[in-house]
Each structure stands twice: as structure tokens, then as C-alpha cells.
mmCIF file of C-alpha atoms in Angstrom:
data_model
loop_
_atom_site.group_PDB
_atom_site.id
_atom_site.type_symbol
_atom_site.label_atom_id
_atom_site.label_comp_id
_atom_site.label_asym_id
_atom_site.label_seq_id
_atom_site.Cartn_x
_atom_site.Cartn_y
_atom_site.Cartn_z
ATOM 1 C CA VAL G 21 -10.733 -0.955 1.831
ATOM 2 C CA SER G 22 -9.245 2.444 1.272
ATOM 3 C CA GLY G 23 -10.619 5.518 -0.375
ATOM 4 C CA VAL G 24 -9.139 8.832 -1.279
ATOM 5 C CA GLY G 25 -9.936 10.399 2.075
ATOM 6 C CA GLY G 26 -9.050 7.314 4.073
ATOM 7 C CA THR G 27 -12.532 7.091 5.624
ATOM 8 C CA LEU G 28 -13.101 3.505 4.539
ATOM 9 C CA THR G 29 -9.618 2.601 5.691
ATOM 10 C CA GLY G 30 -10.261 4.148 9.091
ATOM 11 C CA ASN G 31 -13.530 2.228 9.345
ATOM 12 C CA ALA G 32 -11.754 -1.014 8.429
ATOM 13 C CA LEU G 33 -9.206 -0.408 11.188
ATOM 14 C CA ALA G 34 -11.984 0.078 13.709
ATOM 15 C CA LEU G 35 -13.824 -3.018 12.523
ATOM 16 C CA ALA G 36 -10.645 -5.097 12.801
ATOM 17 C CA ALA G 37 -9.854 -3.555 16.203
ATOM 18 C CA SER G 38 -6.382 -2.728 14.880
ATOM 19 C CA GLU G 39 -4.162 0.318 14.863
ATOM 20 C CA ALA G 40 -2.478 1.715 11.760
ATOM 21 C CA HIS G 41 0.993 0.449 12.703
ATOM 22 C CA GLU G 42 -0.348 -3.118 13.033
ATOM 23 C CA VAL G 43 -1.466 -3.477 9.407
ATOM 24 C CA LEU G 44 -0.055 -3.065 5.913
ATOM 25 C CA MET G 45 -1.866 -1.830 2.807
ATOM 26 C CA ILE G 46 -0.792 -3.472 -0.442
ATOM 27 C CA GLY G 47 -2.405 -1.975 -3.510
ATOM 28 C CA ASP G 48 -1.928 -1.299 -7.185
ATOM 29 C CA HIS G 49 -3.329 2.224 -7.452
ATOM 30 C CA PRO G 50 -1.512 5.167 -5.841
ATOM 31 C CA ILE G 51 -4.670 7.193 -5.205
ATOM 32 C CA PHE G 52 -7.450 4.685 -4.590
ATOM 33 C CA ASP G 53 -5.336 2.244 -2.564
ATOM 34 C CA ILE G 54 -2.189 3.929 -1.264
ATOM 35 C CA GLU G 55 -3.211 7.527 -0.529
ATOM 36 C CA GLY G 56 -6.160 6.606 1.675
ATOM 37 C CA ALA G 57 -4.045 4.271 3.763
ATOM 38 C CA LYS G 58 -1.274 6.834 4.157
ATOM 39 C CA ASN G 59 -3.860 9.419 5.259
ATOM 40 C CA VAL G 60 -4.592 7.348 8.359
ATOM 41 C CA GLY G 61 -0.968 6.345 8.997
ATOM 42 C CA ILE G 62 -0.969 2.837 7.555
ATOM 43 C CA PRO G 63 2.310 1.723 5.978
ATOM 44 C CA THR G 64 1.940 0.887 2.293
ATOM 45 C CA ILE G 65 3.438 -1.090 -0.555
ATOM 46 C CA HIS G 66 2.480 -0.014 -4.053
ATOM 47 C CA VAL G 67 2.505 -2.862 -6.601
ATOM 48 C CA ASP G 68 3.149 -0.999 -9.858
ATOM 49 C CA TYR G 69 3.000 -3.803 -12.426
ATOM 50 C CA LEU G 70 3.181 -1.524 -15.449
ATOM 51 C CA GLN G 71 5.677 0.948 -13.951
ATOM 52 C CA LYS G 72 3.261 3.843 -14.476
ATOM 53 C CA PHE G 73 4.040 5.618 -11.196
ATOM 54 C CA PRO G 74 7.831 5.890 -10.694
ATOM 55 C CA GLU G 75 7.408 8.643 -8.078
ATOM 56 C CA SER G 76 5.542 6.325 -5.724
ATOM 57 C CA SER G 77 7.401 5.351 -2.553
ATOM 58 C CA HIS G 78 7.669 1.723 -1.410
ATOM 59 C CA ARG G 79 6.959 0.643 -4.970
ATOM 60 C CA ILE G 80 7.485 -2.859 -6.281
ATOM 61 C CA GLN G 81 6.822 -4.263 -9.726
ATOM 62 C CA HIS G 82 5.726 -7.789 -8.889
ATOM 63 C CA ILE G 83 3.746 -9.287 -6.059
ATOM 64 C CA GLN G 84 6.597 -11.743 -5.371
ATOM 65 C CA GLU G 85 8.684 -8.791 -4.146
ATOM 66 C CA ILE G 86 6.384 -8.175 -1.170
ATOM 67 C CA LYS G 87 8.277 -10.424 1.253
ATOM 68 C CA LYS G 88 11.594 -8.712 0.467
ATOM 69 C CA GLU G 89 10.011 -5.265 0.905
ATOM 70 C CA ILE G 90 8.472 -6.218 4.259
ATOM 71 C CA GLU G 91 11.778 -7.589 5.528
ATOM 72 C CA LYS G 92 13.405 -4.186 4.858
ATOM 73 C CA GLU G 93 11.278 -2.631 7.611
#
């Protein structure tokens, strides 16, 4: 529910009656998933299975790493 400009993400927040700090975006594409969420202040975790985007912050390689990444916060 993201989008490059974050418009869809912002709409999803409104629909869920949630604020950005109350949710977490987990996605596998740095532009289509992660950038839109960051644009509206949502924390993100980028699942980079193929290690194509080493410059991405909060990047993991496998979905099983999500719990460990969340516990860091």
C-alpha cells in the first residue's frame, strides 16, 4: 500500500486510523515499497532477498530476520 509519492500509504494510514509511528512497512522494493512509506514517516524494513540494494537502510536478506530487526528498535 505504498507508492513512490507515499499517497497510497497516507491513505492507508487514514483508513486504518493509525499514525505513522504505529505501523511498520515491510517490503522488497526500495522505491515502490520503502520510499513511499518513508515519505510519510513510517518506519521500514527492506527485505532484499537477492542483495541487489546494499545501500538500503534497515535491510535484511530473509523474512525470518524481521523479528530480530524489530527487537533492535
